[in-house]
């Protein structure tokens, strides 16, 4: 809160603010006081004095004491030595190095505090020298606001010091410095700024685990008289942008009206609209989502707003599946316009578009060069209107070639030249050339792709691809899957294959997962549903160096022989094995498997 304007031009005034910091205190007895002299104000004072007081006649505050943190320097030094000792013996130095820097900073801060407090104690014991100007005295009063059930206090900034009328105040803490540097005091007292239950309270309420709260911070800025204040000048765009960005720290709050209010102040403050356009992501709130047509009109009128978009998700603007064709076409054109303007988008989600603007939509899709994650969040259904379409695999590859930073890919559906003929042979390998982006995760659902196309998709990802999920994929052969697995084996950690048609050339051909399991040394999680492996994929799994080992989940796998699986438990490197339904009607074999698993320390169900 701000103090009233000065009555005369020669008077100085102050601005007070309070907030709850990021630190945590269970008892609510810690707080921070900071005092800073703004440029020009230091001419009126010889130093700064901070006082914390309370009323002498308040029975709840008769034993109140306030202390600082000077005595913690030795403790921080001991912690620093422990961190240094741990860093010498730890094989992963980076976390320890970060901790060491953090502890060193804490120690330096506390050492400065120690010097300042010792100087203050000396001045208070020996008495202040003759001063040219008065001290800038900031006095806070601890006021008890307890009742029969709760114990609590608050800090109130007094208008002046000393207080000559009313109850007598007792000084519980005092700090003084004869320089103009800002004062930051880390204090604690024998009361609480949070409500805590009194023992044996009249309401008989109890709280076994009180929640912690942030450390309360009280800040005072001393401003010079108006005649001595610097004339306000417009901050540079970078500073304005940083200020406006604070409005959306709470992603789920109503921040859109706030940003619009900023932008309406003056032309120079229109930079606030850039933050308004930064995030149209799937889980962004800001309360009500903006109208897609209005956003389209805005980026057409001011292309720089489109360049501010970092996260763009079609689902952010709603997912109405019951639109008639004219309305659907209007929205498809609007989203295409927004997409075309979003040249710096990083996270992108699309559904489908109208077949009449297919080429324009694909062109807009390739405008950005900075896409990192991409999602097609829809798939064809039998009752889908025939005017809806999705990009084909060759069209997607054209975009992927421009997205050198792409690392996350999720495709829940894509079209062939004929959307109702989902076969991989429609695409030639020349239409899907090798990509250079380093993908980390791939999810492919409900679409056609051949092994050469899959190999080209991950051509630049052999050392980065760690998470892969296939479901409802057609066009992959067993031999092609084997070739691809050998390429990505070193980094692959998670693999899910469900309901996908992966055909073998003959019954005698070895399953791709069986043949490559010994090469999948990093694999820690695998879920398989379908005829794509046998019990050899279990027995050939290398041992894991991790504490938890790896987990394999088998469902509806006709290639797995129950007797062979039980024997595989004797050699497998998997630590957790799930094979529900495989032992139905064969309880003795299941119990044999349970006994082997228990003997080896495996988890099996």
Coordinates of C-alpha atoms in Angstrom, one line a residue:
X1 CA 0.0 0.0 0.0
X2 CA 1.2 3.6 -0.7
X3 CA 1.3 6.3 1.9
X4 CA -0.7 9.5 1.2
X5 CA 0.9 12.1 -1.0
X6 CA 3.2 14.6 0.8
X7 CA 1.6 17.8 2.0
X8 CA 4.6 19.9 1.0
X9 CA 7.0 19.5 -1.9
X10 CA 9.9 19.0 0.6
X11 CA 8.5 15.9 2.3
X12 CA 9.5 12.4 1.5
X13 CA 7.1 9.5 1.5
X14 CA 7.2 5.7 1.4
X15 CA 5.7 2.7 -0.5
X16 CA 5.1 -0.5 1.4
X17 CA 4.5 -3.9 0.0
X18 CA 3.9 -7.4 1.5
X19 CA 4.0 -10.8 -0.1
X20 CA 4.5 -14.4 0.8
X21 CA 7.8 -15.7 -0.5
X22 CA 8.8 -19.1 -1.9
X23 CA 10.5 -20.3 1.3
X24 CA 8.6 -22.6 3.7
X25 CA 8.0 -22.3 7.4
X26 CA 5.9 -24.8 9.3
X27 CA 5.5 -22.6 12.4
X28 CA 5.0 -19.3 10.5
X29 CA 7.5 -17.6 12.8
X30 CA 9.9 -16.5 10.1
X31 CA 9.7 -13.2 8.2
X32 CA 11.8 -10.8 6.2
X33 CA 12.0 -7.0 6.4
X34 CA 13.7 -5.0 3.6
X35 CA 14.2 -1.2 3.4
X36 CA 15.6 0.6 0.4
X37 CA 16.3 4.3 -0.2
X38 CA 15.3 5.3 -3.7
X39 CA 17.7 7.6 -5.7
X40 CA 17.4 11.0 -4.2
X41 CA 16.1 10.0 -0.8
X42 CA 19.6 9.2 0.6
X43 CA 20.3 13.0 0.7
X44 CA 17.8 13.3 3.6
X45 CA 19.2 10.6 5.9
X46 CA 22.4 9.5 7.6
X47 CA 21.4 5.9 7.7
X48 CA 18.6 3.4 8.3
X49 CA 17.1 2.2 11.5
X50 CA 14.7 -0.8 11.7
X51 CA 12.6 -1.4 14.9
X52 CA 10.2 -4.2 15.8
X53 CA 8.1 -3.4 18.8
X54 CA 5.0 -4.5 20.7
X55 CA 2.6 -3.1 23.3
X56 CA 3.9 -3.6 26.8
X57 CA 0.4 -4.3 28.3
X58 CA -0.5 -7.0 25.8
X59 CA -0.5 -10.3 27.9
X60 CA 0.1 -12.4 24.7
X61 CA 3.2 -10.5 23.9
X62 CA 4.9 -10.0 27.2
X63 CA 7.5 -12.7 26.4
X64 CA 7.9 -11.8 22.8
X65 CA 11.4 -12.0 21.4
X66 CA 12.7 -11.3 17.9
X67 CA 16.0 -12.8 16.7
X68 CA 18.1 -12.7 13.5
X69 CA 19.9 -15.5 11.7
X70 CA 23.5 -14.4 12.4
X71 CA 24.2 -17.6 14.4
X72 CA 23.6 -19.8 11.4
X73 CA 26.9 -19.0 9.7
X74 CA 28.7 -21.9 11.5
X75 CA 25.9 -24.3 10.6
X76 CA 26.1 -23.3 6.9
X77 CA 29.9 -23.8 7.0
X78 CA 29.4 -27.3 8.3
X79 CA 26.9 -28.0 5.6
X80 CA 29.3 -26.8 3.0
X81 CA 32.0 -29.1 4.2
X82 CA 29.6 -32.0 4.0
X83 CA 28.7 -31.1 0.4
X84 CA 32.3 -30.8 -0.6
X85 CA 33.1 -34.2 1.0
X86 CA 30.1 -35.8 -0.8
X87 CA 31.2 -34.2 -4.1
X88 CA 34.6 -35.9 -3.9
X89 CA 33.1 -39.4 -3.6
X90 CA 30.1 -39.0 -5.9
X91 CA 30.4 -40.3 -9.4
X92 CA 27.8 -37.8 -10.7
X93 CA 29.3 -34.4 -10.0
X94 CA 26.7 -32.1 -11.5
X95 CA 24.1 -32.1 -8.7
X96 CA 26.8 -31.9 -6.1
X97 CA 28.4 -29.0 -7.9
X98 CA 25.1 -27.2 -8.0
X99 CA 24.6 -27.8 -4.3
X100 CA 28.1 -26.5 -3.6
X101 CA 27.4 -23.3 -5.4
X102 CA 24.1 -22.9 -3.6
X103 CA 25.7 -23.5 -0.2
X104 CA 28.6 -21.1 -1.0
X105 CA 26.1 -18.4 -1.9
X106 CA 24.2 -18.9 1.4
X107 CA 27.5 -18.7 3.3
X108 CA 28.5 -15.5 1.6
X109 CA 25.1 -14.0 2.3
X110 CA 25.1 -14.9 6.0
X111 CA 28.7 -13.6 6.4
X112 CA 27.6 -10.2 5.1
X113 CA 24.6 -10.4 7.5
X114 CA 26.9 -11.2 10.3
X115 CA 29.2 -8.2 9.7
X116 CA 26.2 -5.9 9.4
X117 CA 24.6 -7.1 12.6
X118 CA 27.9 -6.9 14.6
X119 CA 28.3 -3.3 13.4
X120 CA 24.7 -2.5 14.5
X121 CA 25.2 -4.1 17.9
X122 CA 28.4 -2.0 18.4
X123 CA 26.5 1.2 17.5
X124 CA 23.6 0.4 19.8
X125 CA 25.9 -0.4 22.7
X126 CA 28.3 2.5 22.4
X127 CA 25.7 5.1 21.2
X128 CA 25.3 6.8 17.9
X129 CA 27.7 9.6 17.0
X130 CA 26.5 13.1 16.1
X131 CA 24.7 12.8 12.7
X132 CA 24.3 15.5 10.0
X133 CA 20.8 14.1 9.1
X134 CA 18.3 12.0 11.0
X135 CA 18.1 8.3 10.6
X136 CA 15.4 6.8 8.3
X137 CA 13.5 4.9 11.0
X138 CA 11.1 2.1 9.9
X139 CA 9.1 0.7 12.8
X140 CA 6.9 -2.4 12.7
X141 CA 4.6 -3.4 15.5
X142 CA 3.7 -7.0 16.3
X143 CA 0.0 -7.1 17.1
X144 CA -1.7 -10.1 18.6
X145 CA -4.9 -11.1 16.8
X146 CA -5.5 -14.4 18.6
X147 CA -8.9 -15.7 19.8
X148 CA -10.1 -18.5 21.9
X149 CA -9.2 -21.1 19.3
X150 CA -6.4 -19.7 17.2
X151 CA -3.1 -18.1 18.0
X152 CA -1.9 -15.5 15.4
X153 CA -0.1 -12.2 15.1
X154 CA 0.4 -9.6 12.3
X155 CA 3.1 -7.0 11.6
X156 CA 1.9 -3.4 11.1
X157 CA 4.0 -0.6 9.8
X158 CA 3.8 2.4 12.2
X159 CA 3.3 5.9 10.7
X160 CA 6.1 7.3 12.8
X161 CA 8.6 6.6 15.6
X162 CA 8.6 7.1 18.6
X163 CA 4.9 6.8 19.4
X164 CA 4.1 9.5 22.0
X165 CA 0.4 8.7 22.5
X166 CA -1.5 5.6 23.4
X167 CA 0.0 2.4 25.0
X168 CA 3.7 2.2 25.7
X169 CA 5.7 0.2 23.2
X170 CA 8.5 -2.2 24.0
X171 CA 11.4 -2.6 21.5
X172 CA 11.8 -6.3 20.8
X173 CA 14.4 -5.9 18.0
X174 CA 16.5 -3.0 16.7
X175 CA 19.0 -2.7 13.8
X176 CA 20.9 0.4 12.7
X177 CA 23.4 1.2 9.9
X178 CA 25.1 4.5 9.0
X179 CA 25.2 3.8 5.3
X180 CA 22.6 4.1 2.5
X181 CA 22.8 0.5 1.3
X182 CA 19.5 -1.5 1.3
X183 CA 18.7 -3.4 4.5
X184 CA 17.5 -7.0 4.3
X185 CA 16.8 -8.7 7.7
X186 CA 15.9 -12.3 8.1
X187 CA 14.1 -12.6 11.4
X188 CA 12.1 -15.0 13.5
X189 CA 10.0 -14.4 16.6
X190 CA 8.2 -16.3 19.4
X191 CA 4.8 -15.9 17.8
X192 CA 3.3 -16.9 14.5
X193 CA 2.1 -15.1 11.4
X194 CA -0.1 -18.1 10.5
X195 CA -3.1 -19.2 12.5
X196 CA -2.2 -22.1 14.7
X197 CA -4.5 -24.0 17.0
X198 CA -4.1 -23.3 20.7
X199 CA -3.6 -26.4 22.8
X200 CA -6.8 -27.3 24.7
X201 CA -8.8 -24.7 22.8
X202 CA -12.5 -24.3 23.6
X203 CA -13.5 -25.6 20.2
X204 CA -11.5 -28.8 20.9
X205 CA -10.0 -28.7 17.4
X206 CA -6.8 -30.5 16.6
X207 CA -4.3 -30.4 13.7
X208 CA -1.8 -33.3 13.5
X209 CA 0.0 -32.1 10.3
X210 CA -0.1 -28.3 9.9
X211 CA 0.6 -27.2 6.3
X212 CA 3.7 -25.0 5.8
X213 CA 3.4 -21.5 4.4
X214 CA 5.8 -19.2 2.5
X215 CA 8.0 -16.8 4.5
X216 CA 6.3 -13.5 4.8
X217 CA 8.2 -10.5 3.4
X218 CA 7.7 -6.9 4.3
X219 CA 9.3 -4.3 2.0
X220 CA 9.5 -0.5 2.3
X221 CA 10.9 1.9 -0.3
X222 CA 11.7 5.4 0.7
X223 CA 11.0 7.9 -2.1
X224 CA 12.4 11.4 -2.3
X225 CA 10.2 14.6 -2.5
X226 CA 8.5 15.1 -5.8
X227 CA 10.8 17.9 -6.9
X228 CA 13.8 15.6 -6.6
X229 CA 12.3 12.5 -8.3
X230 CA 13.6 11.6 -11.7
X231 CA 11.1 12.1 -14.5
X232 CA 9.5 8.9 -15.5
X233 CA 10.5 7.6 -18.9
X234 CA 9.0 4.7 -20.8
X235 CA 10.9 1.5 -20.0
X236 CA 12.4 -0.3 -23.0
X237 CA 10.2 -3.1 -24.5
X238 CA 12.2 -5.8 -22.8
X239 CA 11.4 -4.4 -19.4
X240 CA 7.7 -3.9 -20.3
X241 CA 7.5 -7.4 -21.6
X242 CA 9.0 -8.8 -18.3
X243 CA 6.4 -6.8 -16.3
X244 CA 3.5 -7.9 -18.4
X245 CA 4.7 -11.5 -18.3
X246 CA 4.1 -11.6 -14.5
X247 CA 0.3 -11.4 -15.2
X248 CA 0.3 -15.0 -16.5
X249 CA 2.4 -16.6 -13.8
X250 CA -0.8 -18.3 -12.6
X251 CA -1.7 -20.2 -15.7
X252 CA -5.2 -21.0 -14.4
X253 CA -6.1 -17.5 -13.4
X254 CA -8.1 -14.9 -15.4
X255 CA -5.0 -13.3 -17.0
X256 CA -6.4 -12.4 -20.5
X257 CA -8.5 -9.4 -19.3
X258 CA -5.5 -8.1 -17.4
X259 CA -3.2 -8.2 -20.5
X260 CA -5.9 -6.5 -22.6
X261 CA -6.2 -3.8 -20.0
X262 CA -2.4 -3.2 -20.2
X263 CA -2.5 -3.0 -24.0
X264 CA -5.3 -0.4 -23.9
X265 CA -3.2 2.1 -21.9
X266 CA -1.2 3.4 -24.9
X267 CA 0.4 2.3 -28.1
X268 CA 3.7 1.5 -26.5
X269 CA 2.0 -0.9 -24.2
X270 CA 0.6 -3.0 -27.0
X271 CA 3.5 -5.3 -26.4
X272 CA 1.2 -6.9 -23.7
X273 CA -0.7 -8.5 -26.5
X274 CA 2.3 -10.6 -27.4
X275 CA 1.9 -12.4 -24.0
X276 CA -1.8 -12.7 -24.8
X277 CA -0.8 -14.6 -28.0
X278 CA 2.1 -16.6 -26.5
X279 CA 0.1 -19.5 -25.3
X280 CA -2.9 -21.1 -27.0
X281 CA -1.9 -24.5 -25.7
X282 CA -4.1 -27.5 -24.9
X283 CA -4.1 -27.0 -21.1
X284 CA -4.0 -23.2 -21.0
X285 CA -6.7 -21.5 -19.0
X286 CA -6.9 -17.7 -18.8
X287 CA -10.6 -18.7 -18.2
X288 CA -12.6 -18.4 -21.4
X289 CA -10.7 -19.3 -24.6
X290 CA -10.7 -16.6 -27.3
X291 CA -12.8 -16.8 -30.4
X292 CA -10.9 -18.5 -33.2
X293 CA -12.3 -16.2 -35.9
X294 CA -11.3 -13.1 -33.8
X295 CA -7.8 -14.4 -33.4
X296 CA -7.6 -15.0 -37.1
X297 CA -8.7 -11.5 -37.8
X298 CA -6.2 -10.1 -35.3
X299 CA -3.2 -11.9 -36.9
X300 CA -4.3 -10.9 -40.4
X301 CA -4.4 -7.2 -39.3
X302 CA -1.2 -7.4 -37.2
X303 CA 1.1 -10.2 -38.4
X304 CA 3.5 -9.5 -35.5
X305 CA 0.9 -11.0 -33.1
X306 CA 1.1 -14.3 -35.0
X307 CA 4.8 -14.3 -34.6
X308 CA 4.3 -14.1 -30.8
X309 CA 2.5 -17.5 -30.7
X310 CA 4.7 -20.2 -29.1
X311 CA 2.0 -22.8 -28.2
X312 CA -0.9 -23.5 -30.6
X313 CA -3.5 -26.1 -30.1
X314 CA -6.7 -26.5 -32.1
X315 CA -8.4 -28.1 -29.0
X316 CA -7.8 -24.9 -27.1
X317 CA -10.5 -23.2 -29.2
X318 CA -13.0 -26.0 -28.6
X319 CA -13.8 -29.4 -30.1
X320 CA -17.4 -29.2 -31.5
X321 CA -18.0 -32.4 -33.5
X322 CA -21.5 -31.4 -34.6
X323 CA -20.8 -28.5 -36.9
X324 CA -22.4 -28.2 -40.3
X325 CA -20.1 -27.9 -43.3
X326 CA -20.3 -24.0 -43.8
X327 CA -19.5 -23.4 -40.1
X328 CA -16.7 -26.0 -40.1
X329 CA -15.2 -24.4 -43.2
X330 CA -15.2 -21.0 -41.6
X331 CA -13.3 -22.3 -38.5
X332 CA -10.9 -24.4 -40.7
X333 CA -10.0 -21.2 -42.7
X334 CA -9.6 -19.2 -39.4
X335 CA -7.2 -21.9 -37.9
X336 CA -5.3 -22.0 -41.2
X337 CA -4.7 -18.3 -41.0
X338 CA -3.5 -18.5 -37.4
X339 CA -1.3 -21.4 -38.3
X340 CA 0.2 -19.5 -41.3
X341 CA 1.1 -16.5 -39.1
X342 CA 2.6 -18.6 -36.2
X343 CA 6.1 -18.7 -37.7
X344 CA 7.7 -19.2 -34.3
X345 CA 5.3 -21.8 -32.8
X346 CA 7.1 -24.4 -30.7
X347 CA 4.3 -26.8 -29.5
X348 CA 1.7 -27.5 -32.2
X349 CA -1.5 -29.5 -32.1
X350 CA -3.9 -29.9 -35.1
X351 CA -7.1 -32.0 -35.8
X352 CA -8.2 -32.1 -39.4
X353 CA -9.1 -29.5 -42.0
X354 CA -11.5 -29.0 -44.9
X355 CA -10.6 -30.8 -48.0
X356 CA -11.1 -27.7 -50.1
X357 CA -8.1 -25.9 -48.4
X358 CA -5.9 -29.0 -48.0
X359 CA -2.9 -27.6 -49.9
X360 CA -3.1 -24.2 -48.2
X361 CA -3.3 -25.9 -44.8
X362 CA -0.2 -28.0 -45.5
X363 CA 1.6 -24.9 -46.7
X364 CA 0.7 -23.1 -43.5
X365 CA 1.8 -26.1 -41.5
X366 CA 5.3 -25.7 -42.9
X367 CA 5.7 -22.0 -42.3
X368 CA 7.3 -22.4 -38.9
X369 CA 10.9 -23.5 -38.5
X370 CA 10.9 -23.8 -34.7
X371 CA 8.4 -26.6 -34.0
X372 CA 9.6 -28.9 -31.2
X373 CA 6.5 -31.0 -30.5
X374 CA 3.8 -31.9 -33.0
X375 CA 0.4 -33.7 -32.4
X376 CA -2.3 -34.8 -34.8
X377 CA -5.1 -35.3 -32.3
X378 CA -7.8 -37.0 -34.4
X379 CA -8.3 -40.1 -36.5
X380 CA -10.7 -41.2 -39.2
X381 CA -14.0 -42.7 -38.2
X382 CA -16.6 -44.5 -40.4
X383 CA -19.2 -41.8 -39.8
X384 CA -16.8 -38.9 -40.4
X385 CA -18.0 -36.3 -43.0
X386 CA -16.1 -36.8 -46.3
X387 CA -15.1 -33.1 -46.4
X388 CA -12.7 -33.6 -43.4
X389 CA -9.1 -34.6 -44.1
X390 CA -5.7 -34.8 -42.5
X391 CA -2.2 -34.4 -44.0
X392 CA -0.7 -37.4 -45.7
X393 CA 2.6 -39.0 -44.7
X394 CA 4.5 -37.3 -47.7
X395 CA 3.0 -34.0 -46.7
X396 CA 4.1 -34.4 -43.1
X397 CA 7.6 -35.4 -44.2
X398 CA 7.9 -32.1 -46.1
X399 CA 7.1 -30.2 -42.9
X400 CA 9.3 -32.5 -40.8
X401 CA 12.3 -31.6 -43.0
X402 CA 11.9 -28.0 -42.1
X403 CA 11.5 -28.7 -38.3
X404 CA 15.1 -29.3 -37.4
X405 CA 14.3 -29.0 -33.6
X406 CA 11.4 -31.5 -33.6
X407 CA 11.8 -33.9 -30.7
X408 CA 8.3 -35.0 -29.8
X409 CA 5.9 -36.6 -32.4
X410 CA 2.4 -37.9 -31.8
X411 CA 0.3 -38.9 -34.8
X412 CA -3.1 -40.3 -33.9
X413 CA -4.1 -40.4 -37.6
X414 CA -3.0 -39.4 -41.1
X415 CA -4.4 -39.8 -44.5
X416 CA -3.3 -41.7 -47.6
X417 CA -4.0 -40.3 -51.1
X418 CA -7.4 -42.0 -50.6
X419 CA -8.4 -41.5 -47.0
X420 CA -10.6 -44.5 -47.1
X421 CA -7.9 -46.8 -48.4
X422 CA -5.4 -47.0 -45.6
X423 CA -2.5 -48.9 -47.2
X424 CA 1.2 -48.1 -46.9
X425 CA 2.0 -49.0 -50.5
X426 CA 0.3 -45.8 -51.8
X427 CA 3.4 -43.8 -50.7
X428 CA 6.8 -44.1 -52.5
X429 CA 10.1 -44.0 -50.5
X430 CA 11.0 -40.9 -52.6
X431 CA 8.1 -39.0 -51.0
X432 CA 9.4 -39.7 -47.5
X433 CA 13.1 -39.0 -47.5
X434 CA 15.4 -39.4 -44.4
X435 CA 14.9 -36.8 -41.7
X436 CA 17.7 -35.0 -39.8
X437 CA 15.8 -34.0 -36.6
X438 CA 16.7 -35.9 -33.4
X439 CA 13.4 -37.3 -32.1
X440 CA 13.1 -38.4 -28.5
X441 CA 9.6 -39.8 -28.5
X442 CA 7.3 -41.1 -31.2
X443 CA 3.6 -42.2 -31.0
X444 CA 2.0 -43.5 -34.1
X445 CA -1.7 -44.6 -34.0
X446 CA -4.1 -45.7 -36.7
X447 CA -2.2 -45.1 -39.9
X448 CA -0.2 -46.8 -42.7
X449 CA 3.6 -46.8 -42.7
X450 CA 6.3 -49.1 -44.1
X451 CA 9.6 -50.1 -42.5
X452 CA 11.7 -48.0 -45.0
X453 CA 9.5 -45.0 -44.2
X454 CA 9.8 -45.6 -40.5
X455 CA 13.6 -45.9 -40.8
X456 CA 13.7 -42.5 -42.7
X457 CA 11.5 -40.9 -40.1
X458 CA 14.1 -41.8 -37.4
X459 CA 17.2 -41.5 -39.5
X460 CA 18.6 -38.7 -37.3
X461 CA 17.3 -40.1 -34.0
X462 CA 19.4 -43.3 -33.5
X463 CA 21.1 -41.9 -30.4
X464 CA 18.1 -39.8 -29.1
X465 CA 15.0 -41.9 -29.5
X466 CA 13.9 -43.3 -26.1
X467 CA 10.1 -43.7 -26.1
X468 CA 8.1 -45.4 -28.9
X469 CA 4.5 -46.4 -29.1
X470 CA 2.7 -48.0 -32.0
X471 CA -1.1 -48.8 -32.1
X472 CA -3.2 -49.8 -35.0
X473 CA -0.3 -49.5 -37.4
X474 CA -0.5 -51.2 -40.8
X475 CA 2.2 -51.8 -43.4
X476 CA 5.1 -52.9 -41.1
X477 CA 6.7 -56.3 -41.9
X478 CA 8.5 -58.4 -39.3
X479 CA 11.8 -58.1 -41.2
X480 CA 11.3 -54.4 -41.5
X481 CA 10.6 -54.0 -37.8
X482 CA 13.8 -56.0 -37.0
X483 CA 15.9 -53.7 -39.2
X484 CA 14.4 -50.6 -37.6
X485 CA 14.9 -52.0 -34.0
X486 CA 18.6 -52.6 -34.6
X487 CA 19.0 -49.0 -35.7
X488 CA 17.4 -47.4 -32.6
X489 CA 18.3 -50.1 -30.1
X490 CA 21.1 -48.2 -28.2
X491 CA 18.8 -45.4 -26.8
X492 CA 15.4 -47.1 -26.7
X493 CA 13.9 -47.2 -23.2
X494 CA 10.2 -47.7 -23.6
X495 CA 8.4 -49.6 -26.4
X496 CA 4.7 -50.2 -26.7
X497 CA 3.2 -52.2 -29.7
X498 CA -0.5 -52.8 -29.6
X499 CA -3.1 -54.0 -32.1
X500 CA -0.7 -53.5 -35.1
X501 CA -0.5 -55.8 -38.1
X502 CA 3.2 -56.9 -38.4
X503 CA 3.3 -59.9 -40.7
X504 CA 6.0 -62.5 -40.9
X505 CA 7.1 -63.9 -44.3
X506 CA 6.7 -67.4 -43.1
X507 CA 5.8 -69.3 -39.9
X508 CA 9.5 -70.2 -39.4
X509 CA 10.7 -66.6 -39.5
X510 CA 11.9 -65.4 -36.1
X511 CA 10.0 -62.6 -34.4
X512 CA 11.7 -59.2 -34.7
X513 CA 11.6 -58.6 -30.9
X514 CA 13.0 -62.1 -30.2
X515 CA 15.9 -61.5 -32.6
X516 CA 16.8 -58.0 -31.3
X517 CA 16.1 -58.3 -27.6
X518 CA 19.8 -58.9 -26.7
X519 CA 20.6 -55.6 -28.4
X520 CA 18.0 -53.5 -26.5
X521 CA 20.3 -53.0 -23.6
X522 CA 18.6 -49.7 -22.4
X523 CA 15.0 -51.0 -22.7
X524 CA 13.3 -50.7 -19.3
X525 CA 9.6 -50.9 -20.2
X526 CA 7.7 -52.8 -22.8
X527 CA 4.0 -53.4 -23.4
X528 CA 3.0 -55.8 -26.2
X529 CA -0.5 -56.7 -27.4
X530 CA -0.6 -59.0 -30.4
X531 CA 1.3 -61.7 -32.3
X532 CA 4.7 -59.9 -32.4
X533 CA 6.9 -61.9 -30.0
X534 CA 7.5 -65.2 -28.1
X535 CA 8.8 -66.2 -24.7
X536 CA 12.3 -65.8 -26.2
X537 CA 11.9 -62.0 -25.8
X538 CA 11.6 -62.7 -22.1
X539 CA 14.5 -65.1 -21.7
X540 CA 16.9 -63.0 -23.9
X541 CA 16.4 -59.8 -22.0
X542 CA 19.8 -58.6 -20.7
X543 CA 20.1 -57.9 -17.0
X544 CA 19.6 -54.3 -15.8
X545 CA 22.0 -52.3 -13.6
X546 CA 19.1 -50.3 -12.2
X547 CA 17.6 -50.9 -8.8
X548 CA 14.0 -51.5 -10.1
X549 CA 15.0 -53.4 -13.3
X550 CA 12.6 -53.4 -16.2
X551 CA 9.0 -54.3 -16.7
X552 CA 7.3 -56.2 -19.5
X553 CA 3.5 -56.4 -20.0
X554 CA 2.1 -59.1 -22.3
X555 CA -1.5 -59.2 -23.4
X556 CA -3.1 -61.4 -26.0
X557 CA 0.2 -62.7 -27.3
X558 CA -0.5 -66.0 -29.1
X559 CA 3.2 -66.5 -29.9
X560 CA 4.1 -66.9 -26.2
X561 CA 4.1 -70.5 -24.9
X562 CA 3.2 -70.6 -21.2
X563 CA 5.6 -73.5 -20.4
X564 CA 8.4 -71.7 -22.2
X565 CA 7.6 -68.4 -20.4
X566 CA 7.9 -70.1 -17.0
X567 CA 11.3 -71.5 -18.0
X568 CA 12.3 -68.1 -19.2
X569 CA 11.9 -66.8 -15.7
X570 CA 15.1 -68.6 -14.8
X571 CA 17.2 -66.4 -17.1
X572 CA 15.4 -63.2 -17.8
X573 CA 16.7 -59.7 -17.0
X574 CA 13.1 -58.4 -16.6
X575 CA 12.4 -57.7 -13.0
X576 CA 8.6 -57.3 -13.4
X577 CA 6.5 -59.5 -15.7
X578 CA 2.8 -59.3 -16.3
X579 CA 1.1 -61.9 -18.4
X580 CA -2.6 -61.7 -17.5
X581 CA -4.8 -64.4 -19.1
X582 CA -1.9 -66.5 -20.3
X583 CA -2.3 -69.1 -17.5
X584 CA -6.1 -69.3 -17.4
X585 CA -7.1 -73.0 -16.7
X586 CA -3.5 -74.0 -15.8
X587 CA -3.1 -73.0 -12.1
X588 CA -0.2 -75.5 -11.4
X589 CA 1.9 -73.9 -14.1
X590 CA 1.1 -70.5 -12.8
X591 CA 2.1 -71.5 -9.3
X592 CA 5.4 -72.9 -10.7
X593 CA 6.1 -69.6 -12.4
X594 CA 5.3 -67.8 -9.1
X595 CA 7.8 -70.0 -7.2
X596 CA 10.6 -69.4 -9.7
X597 CA 9.9 -65.6 -9.7
X598 CA 10.0 -65.5 -5.9
X599 CA 13.2 -67.4 -5.8
X600 CA 14.9 -65.0 -8.2
X601 CA 13.3 -61.9 -6.6
X602 CA 11.0 -61.2 -9.6
X603 CA 7.6 -59.6 -9.6
X604 CA 5.1 -61.7 -11.6
X605 CA 1.4 -61.6 -12.0

